[in-house]
CSV table of C-alpha atoms in Angstrom, one decimal:
chain,number,residue,atom,x,y,z
G,1,UNK,CA,170.3,-147.6,-30.4
G,2,UNK,CA,167.3,-148.9,-28.4
G,3,UNK,CA,166.1,-145.5,-27.5
G,4,UNK,CA,166.7,-144.2,-31.0
G,5,UNK,CA,164.6,-146.9,-32.7
G,6,UNK,CA,161.8,-146.3,-30.3
G,7,UNK,CA,162.0,-142.5,-30.9
G,8,UNK,CA,161.9,-143.3,-34.7
G,9,UNK,CA,158.7,-145.3,-34.3
G,10,UNK,CA,157.1,-142.4,-32.3
G,11,UNK,CA,158.1,-139.9,-35.0
G,12,UNK,CA,156.7,-142.1,-37.8
G,13,UNK,CA,153.3,-142.3,-36.0
G,14,UNK,CA,153.1,-138.5,-35.9
G,15,UNK,CA,154.4,-138.0,-39.4
G,16,UNK,CA,151.7,-140.3,-40.8
G,17,UNK,CA,149.1,-138.0,-39.3
G,18,UNK,CA,150.8,-134.9,-40.7
G,19,UNK,CA,151.1,-136.5,-44.1
G,20,UNK,CA,147.3,-136.9,-44.3
G,21,UNK,CA,146.4,-133.3,-43.7
G,22,UNK,CA,145.2,-131.3,-46.7
G,23,UNK,CA,147.7,-128.7,-48.0
G,24,UNK,CA,145.2,-125.9,-48.7
G,25,UNK,CA,146.4,-123.2,-46.2
G,26,UNK,CA,148.9,-120.5,-46.4
G,27,UNK,CA,152.5,-121.9,-46.0
G,28,UNK,CA,153.2,-119.6,-43.0
G,29,UNK,CA,150.2,-120.9,-41.1
G,30,UNK,CA,151.2,-124.4,-41.9
G,31,UNK,CA,154.7,-123.8,-40.7
G,32,UNK,CA,153.3,-122.5,-37.4
G,33,UNK,CA,151.1,-125.5,-37.0
G,34,UNK,CA,154.0,-127.8,-37.8
G,35,UNK,CA,156.3,-126.1,-35.4
G,36,UNK,CA,153.7,-126.3,-32.6
G,37,UNK,CA,153.1,-130.0,-33.3
G,38,UNK,CA,156.8,-130.7,-33.5
G,39,UNK,CA,157.3,-129.0,-30.2
G,40,UNK,CA,154.6,-131.1,-28.6
G,41,UNK,CA,156.0,-134.3,-30.0
G,42,UNK,CA,159.6,-133.4,-29.1
G,43,UNK,CA,158.6,-132.7,-25.5
G,44,UNK,CA,156.2,-135.6,-25.2
G,45,UNK,CA,158.6,-138.2,-26.7
G,46,UNK,CA,161.5,-137.0,-24.5
G,47,UNK,CA,159.3,-137.5,-21.4
G,48,UNK,CA,158.1,-140.9,-22.7
G,49,UNK,CA,161.7,-142.1,-23.4
G,50,UNK,CA,162.9,-140.9,-20.1
G,51,UNK,CA,160.1,-142.8,-18.3
G,52,UNK,CA,160.6,-146.0,-20.4
G,53,UNK,CA,164.3,-146.2,-20.2
G,54,UNK,CA,165.6,-144.4,-17.2
G,55,UNK,CA,162.9,-144.5,-14.5
G,56,UNK,CA,164.8,-147.0,-12.5
G,57,UNK,CA,168.3,-145.6,-13.2
G,58,UNK,CA,169.9,-143.3,-10.7
G,59,UNK,CA,170.9,-139.8,-11.8
G,60,UNK,CA,174.7,-139.3,-11.5
G,61,UNK,CA,175.2,-136.2,-13.6
G,62,UNK,CA,176.9,-135.6,-16.9
G,63,UNK,CA,179.6,-138.1,-17.8
G,64,UNK,CA,181.0,-139.6,-21.0
G,65,UNK,CA,181.6,-143.2,-22.0
G,66,UNK,CA,183.5,-145.0,-24.7
G,67,UNK,CA,181.3,-147.7,-26.1
G,68,UNK,CA,182.7,-147.8,-29.6
G,69,UNK,CA,183.6,-151.5,-29.3
G,70,UNK,CA,180.2,-152.5,-27.9
G,71,UNK,CA,177.9,-154.8,-29.9
G,72,UNK,CA,180.3,-155.0,-32.8
G,73,UNK,CA,179.3,-151.4,-33.7
G,74,UNK,CA,175.7,-152.5,-34.5
G,75,UNK,CA,174.4,-149.8,-32.3
G,76,UNK,CA,176.3,-147.1,-34.2
G,77,UNK,CA,174.8,-148.2,-37.5
G,78,UNK,CA,171.4,-148.1,-35.8
G,79,UNK,CA,172.1,-144.5,-34.6
G,80,UNK,CA,172.9,-143.4,-38.2
G,81,UNK,CA,169.8,-145.1,-39.6
G,82,UNK,CA,167.5,-143.6,-37.0
G,83,UNK,CA,168.9,-140.1,-37.6
G,84,UNK,CA,168.6,-140.5,-41.3
G,85,UNK,CA,164.9,-141.4,-41.1
G,86,UNK,CA,163.9,-138.8,-38.6
G,87,UNK,CA,165.5,-136.4,-41.1
G,88,UNK,CA,163.5,-138.0,-44.0
G,89,UNK,CA,160.2,-137.8,-42.1
G,90,UNK,CA,160.8,-134.2,-41.1
G,91,UNK,CA,161.6,-133.3,-44.7
G,92,UNK,CA,158.6,-135.0,-46.1
G,93,UNK,CA,156.3,-133.2,-43.6
G,94,UNK,CA,157.8,-129.8,-44.4
G,95,UNK,CA,157.5,-130.4,-48.2
G,96,UNK,CA,153.8,-131.3,-47.7
G,97,UNK,CA,153.1,-128.0,-46.0
G,98,UNK,CA,154.7,-126.0,-48.8
G,99,UNK,CA,158.3,-125.3,-48.0
G,100,UNK,CA,160.8,-125.5,-50.8
G,101,UNK,CA,163.4,-128.2,-51.2
G,102,UNK,CA,166.3,-126.3,-49.7
G,103,UNK,CA,164.4,-125.0,-46.7
G,104,UNK,CA,162.9,-128.5,-46.0
G,105,UNK,CA,166.3,-130.2,-46.2
G,106,UNK,CA,168.0,-127.7,-43.9
G,107,UNK,CA,165.2,-127.5,-41.3
G,108,UNK,CA,164.7,-131.2,-41.2
G,109,UNK,CA,168.4,-131.8,-40.8
G,110,UNK,CA,168.6,-129.4,-37.9
G,111,UNK,CA,165.6,-131.0,-36.2
G,112,UNK,CA,167.1,-134.5,-36.7
G,113,UNK,CA,170.4,-133.5,-35.1
G,114,UNK,CA,168.6,-131.6,-32.3
G,115,UNK,CA,166.4,-134.6,-31.5
G,116,UNK,CA,169.3,-137.1,-31.5
G,117,UNK,CA,171.5,-134.8,-29.5
G,118,UNK,CA,168.8,-134.4,-26.9
G,119,UNK,CA,168.6,-138.1,-26.4
G,120,UNK,CA,172.4,-138.4,-26.1
G,121,UNK,CA,172.4,-135.7,-23.5
G,122,UNK,CA,169.6,-137.6,-21.7
G,123,UNK,CA,171.8,-140.7,-21.7
G,124,UNK,CA,174.7,-138.7,-20.3
G,125,UNK,CA,173.2,-138.2,-16.9
G,126,UNK,CA,172.2,-141.7,-15.8
G,127,UNK,CA,174.2,-144.5,-14.3
G,128,UNK,CA,174.9,-147.3,-16.7
G,129,UNK,CA,174.6,-144.9,-19.6
G,130,UNK,CA,176.6,-141.9,-20.6
G,131,UNK,CA,177.4,-139.4,-23.4
G,132,UNK,CA,179.0,-141.2,-26.3
G,133,UNK,CA,181.0,-139.3,-28.9
G,134,UNK,CA,180.7,-142.5,-31.1
G,135,UNK,CA,176.9,-142.2,-30.9
G,136,UNK,CA,177.1,-138.5,-31.8
G,137,UNK,CA,179.3,-139.2,-34.8
G,138,UNK,CA,176.8,-141.8,-36.0
G,139,UNK,CA,173.9,-139.4,-35.5
G,140,UNK,CA,175.7,-136.7,-37.4
G,141,UNK,CA,176.6,-139.2,-40.2
G,142,UNK,CA,173.0,-140.3,-40.7
G,143,UNK,CA,171.7,-136.7,-40.7
G,144,UNK,CA,174.4,-135.6,-43.1
G,145,UNK,CA,173.9,-138.4,-45.6
G,146,UNK,CA,170.2,-137.4,-46.0
G,147,UNK,CA,170.7,-133.6,-46.0
G,148,UNK,CA,173.5,-133.6,-48.5
G,149,UNK,CA,171.6,-135.8,-51.0
G,150,UNK,CA,168.6,-133.6,-50.7
G,151,UNK,CA,170.6,-130.4,-51.3
G,152,UNK,CA,172.5,-132.0,-54.3
G,153,UNK,CA,169.7,-133.9,-56.0
G,154,UNK,CA,166.4,-133.3,-54.1
G,155,UNK,CA,166.1,-137.0,-53.8
G,156,UNK,CA,167.8,-140.0,-52.0
G,157,UNK,CA,170.0,-142.2,-54.2
G,158,UNK,CA,171.6,-143.9,-51.2
G,159,UNK,CA,169.3,-144.7,-48.3
G,160,UNK,CA,169.6,-146.6,-45.0
G,161,UNK,CA,167.2,-149.4,-44.0
G,162,UNK,CA,166.5,-151.8,-41.2
G,163,UNK,CA,165.4,-155.4,-41.1
G,164,UNK,CA,164.9,-157.9,-38.2
G,165,UNK,CA,164.4,-161.6,-37.5
G,166,UNK,CA,164.1,-163.3,-34.1
G,167,UNK,CA,167.1,-165.1,-32.8
G,168,UNK,CA,168.0,-167.6,-30.1
G,169,UNK,CA,170.2,-165.2,-28.2
G,170,UNK,CA,167.6,-163.0,-26.6
G,171,UNK,CA,166.6,-165.7,-24.1
G,172,UNK,CA,170.1,-165.6,-22.5
G,173,UNK,CA,169.9,-161.9,-21.6
G,174,UNK,CA,166.3,-160.6,-21.8
G,175,UNK,CA,167.2,-157.5,-19.9
G,176,UNK,CA,169.5,-156.3,-22.6
G,177,UNK,CA,168.0,-158.1,-25.6
G,178,UNK,CA,164.3,-157.9,-24.8
G,179,UNK,CA,161.6,-160.3,-23.4
G,180,UNK,CA,159.0,-160.2,-26.2
G,181,UNK,CA,159.0,-159.8,-30.0
G,182,UNK,CA,158.5,-156.0,-30.0
G,183,UNK,CA,161.4,-155.5,-27.6
G,184,UNK,CA,163.5,-158.0,-29.5
G,185,UNK,CA,163.0,-155.9,-32.6
G,186,UNK,CA,164.4,-152.9,-30.7
G,187,UNK,CA,167.0,-154.5,-28.6
G,188,UNK,CA,168.3,-157.8,-30.1
G,189,UNK,CA,171.2,-156.7,-32.3
G,190,UNK,CA,171.7,-160.3,-33.3
G,191,UNK,CA,168.6,-160.1,-35.4
G,192,UNK,CA,168.9,-156.6,-36.7
G,193,UNK,CA,170.5,-155.9,-40.1
G,194,UNK,CA,171.3,-152.4,-41.3
G,195,UNK,CA,171.4,-151.8,-45.0
G,196,UNK,CA,172.8,-149.2,-47.4
G,197,UNK,CA,170.5,-149.2,-50.3
G,198,UNK,CA,171.7,-147.9,-53.7
G,199,UNK,CA,169.3,-146.8,-56.4
G,200,UNK,CA,170.4,-148.9,-59.5
G,201,UNK,CA,168.9,-146.5,-62.1
G,202,UNK,CA,170.2,-143.3,-60.6
G,203,UNK,CA,173.7,-144.5,-59.6
G,204,UNK,CA,174.7,-147.3,-61.9
G,205,UNK,CA,172.6,-146.8,-65.1
G,206,UNK,CA,171.9,-143.1,-65.4
G,207,UNK,CA,168.5,-141.5,-65.7
G,208,UNK,CA,168.1,-141.9,-69.5
G,209,UNK,CA,166.8,-145.5,-69.5
G,210,UNK,CA,163.6,-147.4,-68.7
G,211,UNK,CA,165.0,-149.4,-65.8
G,212,UNK,CA,162.5,-149.3,-62.8
G,213,UNK,CA,163.7,-146.6,-60.4
G,214,UNK,CA,162.3,-148.5,-57.4
G,215,UNK,CA,164.8,-151.4,-57.7
G,216,UNK,CA,167.9,-151.1,-55.5
G,217,UNK,CA,171.1,-153.0,-54.7
G,218,UNK,CA,171.5,-153.3,-51.0
G,219,UNK,CA,174.6,-153.9,-48.8
G,220,UNK,CA,173.8,-155.1,-45.3
G,221,UNK,CA,175.8,-155.4,-42.1
G,222,UNK,CA,174.8,-157.6,-39.1
G,223,UNK,CA,176.4,-159.6,-36.3
G,224,UNK,CA,175.5,-162.6,-34.1
G,225,UNK,CA,176.7,-164.3,-30.9
G,226,UNK,CA,176.2,-161.1,-28.8
G,227,UNK,CA,174.4,-161.5,-25.5
G,228,UNK,CA,176.2,-158.5,-23.9
G,229,UNK,CA,177.9,-155.3,-25.1
G,230,UNK,CA,181.3,-156.9,-24.7
G,231,UNK,CA,182.4,-160.5,-25.6
G,232,UNK,CA,181.5,-163.3,-23.2
G,233,UNK,CA,182.5,-167.0,-23.2
G,234,UNK,CA,179.1,-168.2,-24.2
G,235,UNK,CA,179.1,-167.5,-28.0
G,236,UNK,CA,181.5,-166.5,-30.7
G,237,UNK,CA,180.8,-163.0,-32.0
G,238,UNK,CA,180.7,-163.0,-35.8
G,239,UNK,CA,180.2,-160.1,-38.2
G,240,UNK,CA,177.9,-160.7,-41.2
G,241,UNK,CA,177.9,-159.0,-44.6
G,242,UNK,CA,175.0,-159.2,-47.1
G,243,UNK,CA,174.3,-158.4,-50.7
G,244,UNK,CA,170.7,-158.3,-51.8
G,245,UNK,CA,168.3,-156.8,-54.3
G,246,UNK,CA,165.8,-154.4,-52.8
G,247,UNK,CA,162.7,-152.3,-53.3
G,248,UNK,CA,162.5,-148.6,-52.6
G,249,UNK,CA,159.0,-148.0,-51.3
G,250,UNK,CA,159.4,-144.3,-51.7
G,251,UNK,CA,159.8,-144.6,-55.5
G,252,UNK,CA,157.1,-147.1,-56.3
G,253,UNK,CA,154.9,-145.7,-59.2
G,254,UNK,CA,152.0,-144.6,-57.0
G,255,UNK,CA,150.0,-141.5,-57.8
G,256,UNK,CA,148.1,-141.0,-54.6
G,257,UNK,CA,150.2,-138.4,-52.7
G,258,UNK,CA,149.0,-139.5,-49.2
G,259,UNK,CA,149.7,-143.2,-49.9
G,260,UNK,CA,153.1,-142.2,-51.4
G,261,UNK,CA,153.9,-140.1,-48.2
G,262,UNK,CA,153.0,-143.1,-46.1
G,263,UNK,CA,155.3,-145.4,-48.1
G,264,UNK,CA,158.1,-142.9,-47.7
G,265,UNK,CA,157.5,-143.0,-43.9
G,266,UNK,CA,157.8,-146.8,-44.0
G,267,UNK,CA,160.8,-146.7,-46.3
G,268,UNK,CA,163.2,-147.5,-43.4
G,269,UNK,CA,162.0,-151.1,-43.6
G,270,UNK,CA,164.1,-153.4,-45.9
G,271,UNK,CA,161.5,-155.8,-47.4
G,272,UNK,CA,162.4,-159.5,-47.4
G,273,UNK,CA,164.3,-160.6,-50.6
G,274,UNK,CA,167.0,-163.1,-51.4
G,275,UNK,CA,170.4,-162.4,-50.0
G,276,UNK,CA,174.0,-163.6,-50.2
G,277,UNK,CA,175.7,-163.6,-46.8
G,278,UNK,CA,179.5,-163.7,-46.1
G,279,UNK,CA,181.0,-164.3,-42.7
G,280,UNK,CA,184.4,-165.6,-41.6
G,281,UNK,CA,183.1,-168.9,-40.3
G,282,UNK,CA,180.6,-170.1,-42.9
G,283,UNK,CA,182.0,-168.1,-45.8
G,284,UNK,CA,179.2,-167.6,-48.3
G,285,UNK,CA,175.7,-168.5,-47.3
G,286,UNK,CA,172.6,-168.1,-49.6
G,287,UNK,CA,169.2,-167.0,-48.2
G,288,UNK,CA,166.2,-167.5,-50.4
G,289,UNK,CA,164.4,-164.9,-48.3
G,290,UNK,CA,166.2,-162.9,-45.8
G,291,UNK,CA,164.5,-160.7,-43.1
């Protein structure tokens, strides 16, 4: 998940630039420009990720690993979320340059899957890493969730989001969990929560009402006590489940198309709101403001 979250941040930066370009050219010309820019970002980010994550890892050739039990599956939820939002960012960019809904959904889905698969294949060659079918399944799941909704409704009624808060656990294994706040946000699974955000109006109430369409009902999954991929004797590993109201940044009533596009690019963030947590040790825990 660590490489995937970093890749997502790289894509968001580029997408924000695309989103601010005027849409006053022929669609074909825009597509060519987008394709060229996408190719540059794809190649550049692959090189950057390779240098950041694998420069000290020996190359051992293609091999597979079974890491489905690692990190209480937090990394798999992260894979799905990253694939979902790379798909979203690609779709928004393609719509801005003039492609129709179906074309944008299919092309962005293909790019998301290509991008995530490329990272998995990169993982496959280095010692300490490897190609994971569990990761690929999560990548496919996140991509499919976005693409299917776009094809069915031309909108997202269920979205995936991310939130983070610092924890005490990173200090015990900074190599795996990070040694500063930015790396903690990418690596420390104890502080990461992945959310499935349901649009209340579209799913529960129907479209024929005045309920704000930007209010969501969010179900979160997190875990704590993890200082290594597999259990250690240091801390008890505990799954955490959350229920929380939420805000869909992409559906706030904002008229400015560029600000709206930027909010869509940032919609992977779950804004802090009250939350009810359940875990097997503490049972129900109330958070007045949960990050």
